[in-house]
Coordinates of C-alpha atoms and ligand atoms in Angstrom, one line a residue:
X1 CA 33.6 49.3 -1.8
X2 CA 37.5 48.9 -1.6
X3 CA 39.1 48.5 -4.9
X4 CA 42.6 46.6 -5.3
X5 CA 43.7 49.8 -6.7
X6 CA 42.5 52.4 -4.2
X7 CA 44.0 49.2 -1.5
X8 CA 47.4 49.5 -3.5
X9 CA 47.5 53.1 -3.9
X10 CA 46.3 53.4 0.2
X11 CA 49.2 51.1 1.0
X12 CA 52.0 53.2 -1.5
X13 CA 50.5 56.6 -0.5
X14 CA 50.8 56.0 3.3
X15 CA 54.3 55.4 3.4
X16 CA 54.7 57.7 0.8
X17 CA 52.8 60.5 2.8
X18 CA 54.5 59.9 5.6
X19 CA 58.1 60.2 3.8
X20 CA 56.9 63.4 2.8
X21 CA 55.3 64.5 5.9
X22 CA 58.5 66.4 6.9
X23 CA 59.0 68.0 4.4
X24 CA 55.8 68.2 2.8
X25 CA 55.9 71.1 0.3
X26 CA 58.7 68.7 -1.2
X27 CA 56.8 66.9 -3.4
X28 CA 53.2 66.2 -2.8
X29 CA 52.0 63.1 -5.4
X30 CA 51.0 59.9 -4.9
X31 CA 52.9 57.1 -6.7
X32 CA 50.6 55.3 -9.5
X33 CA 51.4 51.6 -9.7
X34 CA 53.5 51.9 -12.7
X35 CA 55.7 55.1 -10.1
X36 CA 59.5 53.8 -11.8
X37 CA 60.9 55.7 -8.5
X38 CA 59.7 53.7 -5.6
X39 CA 62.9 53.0 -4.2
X40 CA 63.5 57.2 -3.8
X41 CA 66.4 59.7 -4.5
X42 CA 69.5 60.0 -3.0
X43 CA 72.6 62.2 -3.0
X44 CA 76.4 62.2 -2.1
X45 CA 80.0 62.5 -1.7
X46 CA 79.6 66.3 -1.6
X47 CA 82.7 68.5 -2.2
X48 CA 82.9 72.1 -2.9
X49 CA 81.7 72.0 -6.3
X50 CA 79.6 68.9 -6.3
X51 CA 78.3 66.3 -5.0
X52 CA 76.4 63.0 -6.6
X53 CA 72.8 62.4 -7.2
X54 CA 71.5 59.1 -7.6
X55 CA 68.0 56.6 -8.3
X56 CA 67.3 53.2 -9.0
X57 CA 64.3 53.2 -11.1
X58 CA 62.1 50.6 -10.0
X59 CA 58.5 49.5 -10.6
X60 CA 58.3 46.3 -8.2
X61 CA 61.1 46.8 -5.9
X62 CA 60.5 43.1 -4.4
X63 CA 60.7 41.3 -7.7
X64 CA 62.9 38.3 -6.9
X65 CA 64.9 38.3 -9.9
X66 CA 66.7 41.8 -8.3
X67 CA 65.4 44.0 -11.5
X68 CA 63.2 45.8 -9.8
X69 CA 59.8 44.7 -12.7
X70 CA 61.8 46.7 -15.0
X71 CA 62.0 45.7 -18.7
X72 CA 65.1 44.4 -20.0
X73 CA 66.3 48.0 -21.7
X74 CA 67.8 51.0 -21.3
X75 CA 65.4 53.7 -20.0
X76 CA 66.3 58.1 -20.3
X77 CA 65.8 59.3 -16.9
X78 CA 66.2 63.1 -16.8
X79 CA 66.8 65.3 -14.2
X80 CA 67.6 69.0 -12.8
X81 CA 68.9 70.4 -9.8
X82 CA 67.5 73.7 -8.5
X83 CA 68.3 76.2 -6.4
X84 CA 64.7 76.4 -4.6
X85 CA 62.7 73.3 -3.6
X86 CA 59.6 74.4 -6.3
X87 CA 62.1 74.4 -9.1
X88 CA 61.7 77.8 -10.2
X89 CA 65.7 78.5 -9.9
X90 CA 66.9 75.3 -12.0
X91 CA 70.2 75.7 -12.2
X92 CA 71.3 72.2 -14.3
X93 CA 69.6 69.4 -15.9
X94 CA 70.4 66.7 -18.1
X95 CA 70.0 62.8 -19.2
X96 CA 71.7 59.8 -18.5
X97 CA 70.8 56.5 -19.7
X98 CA 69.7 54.3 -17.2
X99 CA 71.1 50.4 -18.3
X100 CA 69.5 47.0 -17.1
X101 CA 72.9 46.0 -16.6
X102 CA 73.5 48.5 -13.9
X103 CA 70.0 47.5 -12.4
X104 CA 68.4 50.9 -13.8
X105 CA 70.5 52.9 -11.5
X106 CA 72.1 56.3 -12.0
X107 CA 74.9 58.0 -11.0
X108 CA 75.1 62.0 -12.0
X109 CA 78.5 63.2 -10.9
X110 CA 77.9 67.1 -10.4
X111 CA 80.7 69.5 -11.0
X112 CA 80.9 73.5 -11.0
X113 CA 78.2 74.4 -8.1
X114 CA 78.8 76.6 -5.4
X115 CA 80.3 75.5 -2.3
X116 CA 78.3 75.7 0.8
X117 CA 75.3 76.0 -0.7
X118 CA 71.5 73.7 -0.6
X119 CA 70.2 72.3 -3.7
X120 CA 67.2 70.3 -4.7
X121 CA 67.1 67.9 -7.5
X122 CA 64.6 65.5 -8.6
X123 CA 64.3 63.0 -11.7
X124 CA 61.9 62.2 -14.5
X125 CA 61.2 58.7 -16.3
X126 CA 58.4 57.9 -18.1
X127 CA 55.8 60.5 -17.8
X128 CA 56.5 60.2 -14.0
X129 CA 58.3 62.3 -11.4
X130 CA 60.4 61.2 -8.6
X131 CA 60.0 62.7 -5.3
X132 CA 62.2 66.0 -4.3
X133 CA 65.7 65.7 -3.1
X134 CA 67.7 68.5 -0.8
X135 CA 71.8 68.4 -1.0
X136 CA 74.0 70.6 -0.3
X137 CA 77.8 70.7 -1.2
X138 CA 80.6 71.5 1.2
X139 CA 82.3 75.0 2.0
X140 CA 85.0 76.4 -0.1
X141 CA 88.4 75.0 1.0
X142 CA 89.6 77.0 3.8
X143 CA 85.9 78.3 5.4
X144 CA 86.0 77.8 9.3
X145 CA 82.6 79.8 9.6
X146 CA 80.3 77.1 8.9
X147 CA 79.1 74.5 11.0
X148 CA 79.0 71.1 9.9
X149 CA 75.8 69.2 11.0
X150 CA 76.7 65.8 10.9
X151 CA 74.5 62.3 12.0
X152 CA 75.8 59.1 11.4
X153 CA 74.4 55.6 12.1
X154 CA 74.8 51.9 11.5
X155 CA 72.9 48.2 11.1
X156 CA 69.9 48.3 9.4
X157 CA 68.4 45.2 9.9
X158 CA 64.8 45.0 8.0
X159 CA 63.7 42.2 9.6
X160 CA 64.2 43.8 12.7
X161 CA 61.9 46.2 13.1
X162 CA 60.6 49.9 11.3
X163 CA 63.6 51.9 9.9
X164 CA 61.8 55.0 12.6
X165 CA 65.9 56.6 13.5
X166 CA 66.2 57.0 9.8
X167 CA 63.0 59.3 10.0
X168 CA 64.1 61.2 13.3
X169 CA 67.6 62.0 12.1
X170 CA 65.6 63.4 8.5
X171 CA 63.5 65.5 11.2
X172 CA 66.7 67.0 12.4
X173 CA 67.8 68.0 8.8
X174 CA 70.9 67.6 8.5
X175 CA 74.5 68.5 6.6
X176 CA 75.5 65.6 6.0
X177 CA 74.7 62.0 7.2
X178 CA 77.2 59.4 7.3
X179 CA 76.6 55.7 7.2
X180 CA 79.3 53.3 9.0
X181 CA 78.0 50.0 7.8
X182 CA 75.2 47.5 7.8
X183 CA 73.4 48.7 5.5
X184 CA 71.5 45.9 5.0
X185 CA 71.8 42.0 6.2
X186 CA 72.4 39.2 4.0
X187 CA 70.7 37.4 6.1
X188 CA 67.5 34.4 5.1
X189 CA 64.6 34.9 6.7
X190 CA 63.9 35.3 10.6
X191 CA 61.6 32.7 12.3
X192 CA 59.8 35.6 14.2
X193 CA 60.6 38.6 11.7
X194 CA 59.3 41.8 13.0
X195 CA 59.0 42.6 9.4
X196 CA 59.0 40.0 6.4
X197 CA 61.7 40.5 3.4
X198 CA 61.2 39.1 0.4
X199 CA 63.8 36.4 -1.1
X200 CA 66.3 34.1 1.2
X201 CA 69.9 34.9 2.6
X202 CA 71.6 37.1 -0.6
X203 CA 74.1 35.2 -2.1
X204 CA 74.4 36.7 -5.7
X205 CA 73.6 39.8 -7.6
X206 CA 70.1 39.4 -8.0
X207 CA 69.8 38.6 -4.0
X208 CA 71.7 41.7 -3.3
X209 CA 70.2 43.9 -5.8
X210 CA 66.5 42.6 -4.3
X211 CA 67.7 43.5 -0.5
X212 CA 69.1 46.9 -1.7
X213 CA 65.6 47.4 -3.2
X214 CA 63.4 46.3 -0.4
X215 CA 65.5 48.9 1.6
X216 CA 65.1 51.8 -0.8
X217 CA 61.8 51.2 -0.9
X218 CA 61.3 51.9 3.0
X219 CA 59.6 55.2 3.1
X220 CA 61.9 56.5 6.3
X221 CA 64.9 54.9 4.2
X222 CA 63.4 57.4 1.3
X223 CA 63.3 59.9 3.7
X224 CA 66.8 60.2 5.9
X225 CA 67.8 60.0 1.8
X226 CA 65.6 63.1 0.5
X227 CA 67.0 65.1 3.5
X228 CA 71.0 64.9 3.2
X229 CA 73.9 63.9 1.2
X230 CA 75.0 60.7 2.4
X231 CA 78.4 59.0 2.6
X232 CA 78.8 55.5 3.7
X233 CA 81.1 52.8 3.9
X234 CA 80.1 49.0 4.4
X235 CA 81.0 46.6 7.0
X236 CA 80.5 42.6 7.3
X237 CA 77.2 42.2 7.0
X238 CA 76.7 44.4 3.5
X239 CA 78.8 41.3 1.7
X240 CA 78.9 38.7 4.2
X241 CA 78.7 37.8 8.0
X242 CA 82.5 38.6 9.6
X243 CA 84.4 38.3 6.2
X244 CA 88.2 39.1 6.8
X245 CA 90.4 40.3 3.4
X246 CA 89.2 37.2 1.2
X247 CA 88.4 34.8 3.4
X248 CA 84.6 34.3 4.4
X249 CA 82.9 32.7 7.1
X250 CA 80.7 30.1 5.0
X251 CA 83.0 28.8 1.9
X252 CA 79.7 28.6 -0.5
X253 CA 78.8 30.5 -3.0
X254 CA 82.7 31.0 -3.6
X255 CA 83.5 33.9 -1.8
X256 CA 85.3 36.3 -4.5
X257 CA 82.3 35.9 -7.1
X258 CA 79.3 36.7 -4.0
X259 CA 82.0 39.6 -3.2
X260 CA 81.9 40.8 -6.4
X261 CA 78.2 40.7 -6.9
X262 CA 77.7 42.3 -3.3
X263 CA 79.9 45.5 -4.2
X264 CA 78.9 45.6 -7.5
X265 CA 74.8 45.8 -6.0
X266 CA 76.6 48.7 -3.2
X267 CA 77.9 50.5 -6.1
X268 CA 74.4 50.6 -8.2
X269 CA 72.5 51.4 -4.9
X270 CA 74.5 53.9 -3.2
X271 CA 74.9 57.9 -4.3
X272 CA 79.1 56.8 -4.9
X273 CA 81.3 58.3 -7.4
X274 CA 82.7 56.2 -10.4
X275 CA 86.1 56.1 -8.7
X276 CA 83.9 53.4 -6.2
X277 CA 83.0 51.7 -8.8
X278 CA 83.7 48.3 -8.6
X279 CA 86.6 45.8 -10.6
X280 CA 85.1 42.9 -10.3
X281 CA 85.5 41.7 -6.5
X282 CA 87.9 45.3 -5.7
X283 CA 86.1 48.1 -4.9
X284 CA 88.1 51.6 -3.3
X285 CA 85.9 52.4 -1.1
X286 CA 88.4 54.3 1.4
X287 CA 88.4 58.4 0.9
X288 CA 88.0 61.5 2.5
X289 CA 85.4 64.5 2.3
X290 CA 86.2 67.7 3.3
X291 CA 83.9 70.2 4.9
X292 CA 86.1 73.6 4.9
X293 CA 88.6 74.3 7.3
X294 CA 86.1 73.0 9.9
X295 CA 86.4 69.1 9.6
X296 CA 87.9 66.4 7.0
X297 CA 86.0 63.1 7.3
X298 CA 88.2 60.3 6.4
X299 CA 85.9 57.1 5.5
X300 CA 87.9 54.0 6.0
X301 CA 87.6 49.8 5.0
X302 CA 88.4 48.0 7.8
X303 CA 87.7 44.5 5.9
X304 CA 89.0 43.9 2.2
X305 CA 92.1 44.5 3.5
X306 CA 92.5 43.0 7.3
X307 CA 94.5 40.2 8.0
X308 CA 92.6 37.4 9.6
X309 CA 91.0 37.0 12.7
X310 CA 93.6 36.8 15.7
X311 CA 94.1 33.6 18.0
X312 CA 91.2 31.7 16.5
X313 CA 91.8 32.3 12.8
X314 CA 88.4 33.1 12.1
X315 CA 85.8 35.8 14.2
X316 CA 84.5 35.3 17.0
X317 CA 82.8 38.9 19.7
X318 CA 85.0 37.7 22.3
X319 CA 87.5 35.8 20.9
X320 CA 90.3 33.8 23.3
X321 CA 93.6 35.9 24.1
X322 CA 96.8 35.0 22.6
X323 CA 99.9 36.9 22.0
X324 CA 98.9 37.0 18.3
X325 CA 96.3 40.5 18.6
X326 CA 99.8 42.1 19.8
X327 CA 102.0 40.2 16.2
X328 CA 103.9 44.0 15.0
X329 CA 102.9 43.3 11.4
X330 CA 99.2 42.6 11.6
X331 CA 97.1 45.0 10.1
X332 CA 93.4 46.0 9.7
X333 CA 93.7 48.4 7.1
X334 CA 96.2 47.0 5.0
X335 CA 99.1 49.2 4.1
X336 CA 98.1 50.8 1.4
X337 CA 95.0 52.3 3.3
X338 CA 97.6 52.9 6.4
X339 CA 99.9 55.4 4.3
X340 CA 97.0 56.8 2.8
X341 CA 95.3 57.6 6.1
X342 CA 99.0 58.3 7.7
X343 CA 99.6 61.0 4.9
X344 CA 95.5 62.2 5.0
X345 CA 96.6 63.1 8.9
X346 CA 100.0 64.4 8.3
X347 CA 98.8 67.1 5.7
X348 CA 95.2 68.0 7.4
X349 CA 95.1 71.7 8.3
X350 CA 91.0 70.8 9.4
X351 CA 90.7 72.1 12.8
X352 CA 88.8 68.6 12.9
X353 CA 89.6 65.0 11.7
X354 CA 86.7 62.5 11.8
X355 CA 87.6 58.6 11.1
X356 CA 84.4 57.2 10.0
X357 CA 84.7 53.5 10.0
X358 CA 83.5 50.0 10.9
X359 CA 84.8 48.4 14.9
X360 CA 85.7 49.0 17.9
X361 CA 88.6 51.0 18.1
X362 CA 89.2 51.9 21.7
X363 CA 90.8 48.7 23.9
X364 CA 87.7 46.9 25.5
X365 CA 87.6 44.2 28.0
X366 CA 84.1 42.7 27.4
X367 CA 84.0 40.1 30.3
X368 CA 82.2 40.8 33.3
X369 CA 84.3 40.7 36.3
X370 CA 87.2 38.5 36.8
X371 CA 89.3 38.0 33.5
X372 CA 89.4 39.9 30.4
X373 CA 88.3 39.3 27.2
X374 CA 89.0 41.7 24.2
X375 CA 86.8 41.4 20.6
X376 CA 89.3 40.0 17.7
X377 CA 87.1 41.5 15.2
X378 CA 87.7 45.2 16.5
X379 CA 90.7 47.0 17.0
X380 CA 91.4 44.8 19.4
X381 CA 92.8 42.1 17.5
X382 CA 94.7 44.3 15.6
X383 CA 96.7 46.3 18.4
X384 CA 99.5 47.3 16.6
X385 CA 97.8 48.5 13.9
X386 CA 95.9 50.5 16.0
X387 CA 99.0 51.9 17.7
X388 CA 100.2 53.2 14.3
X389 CA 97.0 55.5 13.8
X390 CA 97.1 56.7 17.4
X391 CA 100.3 57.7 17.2
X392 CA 100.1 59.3 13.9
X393 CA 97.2 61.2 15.5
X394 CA 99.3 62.3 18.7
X395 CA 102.5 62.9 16.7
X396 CA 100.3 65.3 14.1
X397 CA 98.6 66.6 16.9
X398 CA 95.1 66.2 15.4
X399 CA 92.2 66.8 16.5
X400 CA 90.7 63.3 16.1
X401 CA 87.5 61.4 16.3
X402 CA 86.9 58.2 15.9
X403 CA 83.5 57.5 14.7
X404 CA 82.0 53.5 15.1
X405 CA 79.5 51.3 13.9
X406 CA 79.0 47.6 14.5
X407 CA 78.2 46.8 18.2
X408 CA 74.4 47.9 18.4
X409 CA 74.8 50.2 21.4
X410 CA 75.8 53.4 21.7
X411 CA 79.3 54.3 23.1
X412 CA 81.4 56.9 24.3
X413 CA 85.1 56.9 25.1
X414 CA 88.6 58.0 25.4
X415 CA 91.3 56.5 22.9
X416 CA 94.9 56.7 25.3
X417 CA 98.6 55.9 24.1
X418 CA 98.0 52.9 26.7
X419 CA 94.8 51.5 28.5
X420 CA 97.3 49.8 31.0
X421 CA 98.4 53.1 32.5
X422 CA 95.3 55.0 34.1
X423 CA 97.7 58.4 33.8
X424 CA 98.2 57.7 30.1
X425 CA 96.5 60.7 28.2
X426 CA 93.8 60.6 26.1
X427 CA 95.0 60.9 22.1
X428 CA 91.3 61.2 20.7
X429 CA 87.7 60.5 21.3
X430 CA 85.6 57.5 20.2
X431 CA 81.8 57.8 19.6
X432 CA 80.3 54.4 19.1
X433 CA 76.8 55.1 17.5
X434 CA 73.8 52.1 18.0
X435 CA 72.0 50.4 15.2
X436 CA 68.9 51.6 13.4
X437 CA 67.4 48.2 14.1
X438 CA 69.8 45.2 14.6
X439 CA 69.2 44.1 18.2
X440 CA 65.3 45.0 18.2
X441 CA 64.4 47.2 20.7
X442 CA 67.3 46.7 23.6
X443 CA 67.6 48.5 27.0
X444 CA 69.5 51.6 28.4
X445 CA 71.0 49.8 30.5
X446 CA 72.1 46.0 30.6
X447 CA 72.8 44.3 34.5
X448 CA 76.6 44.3 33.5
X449 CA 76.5 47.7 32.2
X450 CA 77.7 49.4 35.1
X451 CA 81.0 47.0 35.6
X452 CA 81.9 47.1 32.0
X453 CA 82.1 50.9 32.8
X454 CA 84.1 50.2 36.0
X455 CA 86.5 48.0 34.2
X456 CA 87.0 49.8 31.0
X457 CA 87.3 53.3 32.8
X458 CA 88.3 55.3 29.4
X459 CA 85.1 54.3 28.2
X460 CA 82.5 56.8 29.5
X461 CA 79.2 56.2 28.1
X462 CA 76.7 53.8 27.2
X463 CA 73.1 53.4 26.0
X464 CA 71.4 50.1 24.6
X465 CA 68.0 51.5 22.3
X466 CA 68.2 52.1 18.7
X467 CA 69.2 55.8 17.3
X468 CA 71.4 57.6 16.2
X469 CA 74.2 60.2 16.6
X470 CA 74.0 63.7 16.1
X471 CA 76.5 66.4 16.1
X472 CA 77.2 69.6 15.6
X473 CA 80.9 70.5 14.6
X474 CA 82.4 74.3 14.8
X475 CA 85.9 75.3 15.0
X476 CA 85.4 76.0 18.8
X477 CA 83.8 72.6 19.6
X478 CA 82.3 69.3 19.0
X479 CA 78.4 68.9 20.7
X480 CA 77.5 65.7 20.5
X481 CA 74.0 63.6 21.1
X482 CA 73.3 60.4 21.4
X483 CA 70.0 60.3 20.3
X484 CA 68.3 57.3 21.4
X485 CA 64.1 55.1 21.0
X486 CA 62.0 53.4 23.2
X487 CA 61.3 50.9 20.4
X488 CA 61.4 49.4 16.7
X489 CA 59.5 46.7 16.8
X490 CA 56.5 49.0 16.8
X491 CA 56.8 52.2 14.1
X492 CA 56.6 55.9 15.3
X493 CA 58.6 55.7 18.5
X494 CA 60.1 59.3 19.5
X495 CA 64.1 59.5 20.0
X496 CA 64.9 61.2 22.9
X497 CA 69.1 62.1 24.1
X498 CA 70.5 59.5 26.1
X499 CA 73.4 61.5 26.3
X500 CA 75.2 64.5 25.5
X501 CA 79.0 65.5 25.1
X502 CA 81.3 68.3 24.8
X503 CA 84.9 67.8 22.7
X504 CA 87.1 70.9 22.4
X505 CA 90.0 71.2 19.9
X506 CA 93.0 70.4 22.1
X507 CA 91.6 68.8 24.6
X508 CA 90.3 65.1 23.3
X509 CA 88.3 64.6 26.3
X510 CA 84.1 63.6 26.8
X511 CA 82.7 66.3 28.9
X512 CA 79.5 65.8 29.8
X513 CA 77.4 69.0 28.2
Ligands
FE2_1 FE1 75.4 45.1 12.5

């Protein structure tokens, strides 16, 4: 006889299992129906001496009211970071005081470790144990000799289809994972969802905290977590389909108070440091991480701080031309972020700098054939202001990559001082990763594919599945892989390379490896 307890338990411990079945010495238990860590363990921002772990306790992640069945009072979670993954070598432990108010989340902000090195850290609440985490932090200041291992992905759509690239690039294990935005969707409900969320479109905090939740709660979300320190920045879709600066596309709930309770669920559901912490409907979510002499990853906001949409005033993929994308004083990152990033470029002595941010930044016509048509929501629509950052990156002589979310394919390309000249040089590389689900399953190739090539010939790559990137970044090169699967809307699918890449220091060129 089934039992609703051995059903429940049967449906937890699958996904639960098959978090675990990576790594599986990690933590083998089986979460009890009152488990307060169903939405996982996560870690980030590492530095040389630290890096951030985080929960969300949780004890019916799909409750609609966004607190996660937990009672309305501060619970102790404790927890200890090791130096081994059985927790013989515990190195630190301690308490924090996990507050309804903050949605039971917790932030430990680790300081004093030592750099380059893997750690292991798990939490306790209630009698109950969460499952095992592996971080690491970053090499001292000034190390060339390690490698950084570095996946990155975007668009996580839940409706459409298994989170399975989250559990490939955990397979891979690696240094660091970065996330360019999407996150989740705000989105209300699909008519044919390949898998059903709970609640309608988010629209305050307790729609954003339930999303969050639901996501956490994925097992291969658990596990791409449990594997690597994560950094991440948001894009539209995380507060609100193509919001520019202040200005959203729908004008209800009003848009600074759904902001506000959007960044303030990011903050209590990301492994962020308290200097991300929200002010209300302000959140500073531009910074840099720094992996030794090999690489600095800059992490940039390309939409609290944009001007709005060129020549239609509001977005649009493929928006009509006007002289306006061209306007000198338009900006994308505002021009606080621009001095910032200007001066982050000016002092780097990395042998690598990685832009990890939200659009397209390379100039792309999108229209097939005769006539062009450029995207106001990318780069695009902001040309000057991407002619600032190319030339900053030319004039430093960096050794730059631009790393993209948004557009549900994979990319590759060349970034030149100008697209109009084909002898122009080539400044820096773009790598455009695809989505982990938005789009459903796709192709590898679309019927226009091969033009768009032809007609954008600084652009050198493309693949239409779901993945991931992955690369691995020495002093002496760049490899890259664009790691690509058949399907979503079915779990389990393989990833296989749809592509691989080359990038020497010097030479900001795609050669194929
Ligand atoms: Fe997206």
């Amino acid at each position: 006889m089934i039992t609703r307890r051995a059903l429940f338990a049967g449906g937890v411990s699958l996904g639960m299992s098959a978090a675990l079945g990576v790594t599986p010495a990690r933590a083998a238990r089986r979460a009890p129906i009152s488990d307060p860590f169903q939405l996982g363990v996560a870690s980030g921002e590492p530095t040389p001496d630290g890096v951030v772990l985080w929960t969300r306790l949780a004890m019916n992640p799909i409750a609609l009211d966004g607190r996660g069945g937990m009672p309305d009072r501060p619970v102790t979670v404790e927890w200890q970071l090791a130096e081994d993954e059985n927790f013989r070598k515990i190195v630190r432990s301690g308490a924090e005081t996990a507050l309804p108010e903050s949605a039971h989340s917790v932030h430990v902000e680790l300081e004093g470790l030592r750099p380059g090195a893997e750690y292991f850290y798990r939490f306790k609440a209630a009698n109950e144990l969460s499952l095992v985490g592996r971080t690491l932090t970053a090499p001292a200041p000034g190390t060339r000799t390690r490698a950084l291992n570095l996946s990155f992905t975007s668009c996580a759509d839940y409706q459409a289809g298994w989170f399975t690239p989250y559990r490939r690039m955990a397979e891979d294990e690696p240094d660091l994972i970065a996330f360019l935005g999407d996150y989740i969707y705000e989105y209300g409900d699909y008519k044919y969802p390949v898998r059903d969320q709970a609640g309608g479109e988010c629209l305050d905090l307790a729609g954003y905290r339930l999303r969050h939740a639901q996501h956490k709660a994925d097992p291969e979300t658990q596990m791409a977590h449990a594997i690597a320190p994560w950094v991440v920045v948001w894009d539209d879709h995380d507060i609100e389909n193509a919001w520019a600066g202040d200005v959203p596309e729908q004008p209800d709930p009003p848009f600074l108070e759904r902001r506000a309770a959007a960044f303030q669920a990011y903050y209590e559901n990301m492994p962020l440091r308290r200097a991300q912490k929200p002010d209300g409907a302000y959140l500073h979510l531009y910074r840099s991480i720094r992996w030794g002499a090999v690489a600095n990853l800059h992490l940039l906001d390309t939409r609290q701080y944009r001007d709005l949409y060129a020549c239609t005033g509001k977005s649009g993929t493929v928006g009509p031309d006007c002289m306006e994308r061209f306007e000198p004083n338009r900006t994308i990152l505002g021009s606080e972020q621009e001095s910032w990033l200007d001066k982050e470029l000016k002092d780097s002595a990395a042998t690598w700098d990685l832009l990890g941010q939200q659009v397209f930044f390379m100039e792309m016509d999108w229209t097939n054939g005769e006539g062009k048509g450029y995207s106001n929501e990318g780069w695009d629509g902001y040309v000057a202001s991407r002619n600032r950052l190319t030339a900053a990156i030319d004039t430093y002589k960096r050794n730059a990559v631009v790393l993209t979310g948004d557009v549900h394919s994979h990319w590759a390309g060349e970034v030149k001082r100008d697209y109009q000249d084909p002898e122009s040089k080539s400044v820096a590389v773009e790598l455009v990763t695809t989505s982990v689900t938005s789009a459903g399953d796709g192709l590898d190739e679309y019927p226009d594919t091969t033009v768009l090539l032809q007609e954008n010939p600084h652009v050198k790559f493309f693949n239409g599945r779901r993945g991931y990137v992955r690369t691995r970044i020495t002093e002496s090169e760049m490899k890259v892989d664009f790691r690509s699967l058949a399907r979503v809307t079915e779990p389990y699918a393989p990833a296989y390379t749809s592509g691989s890449f080359v990038i020497e220091p010097g030479d900001p060129t795609l050669n194929p490896a």
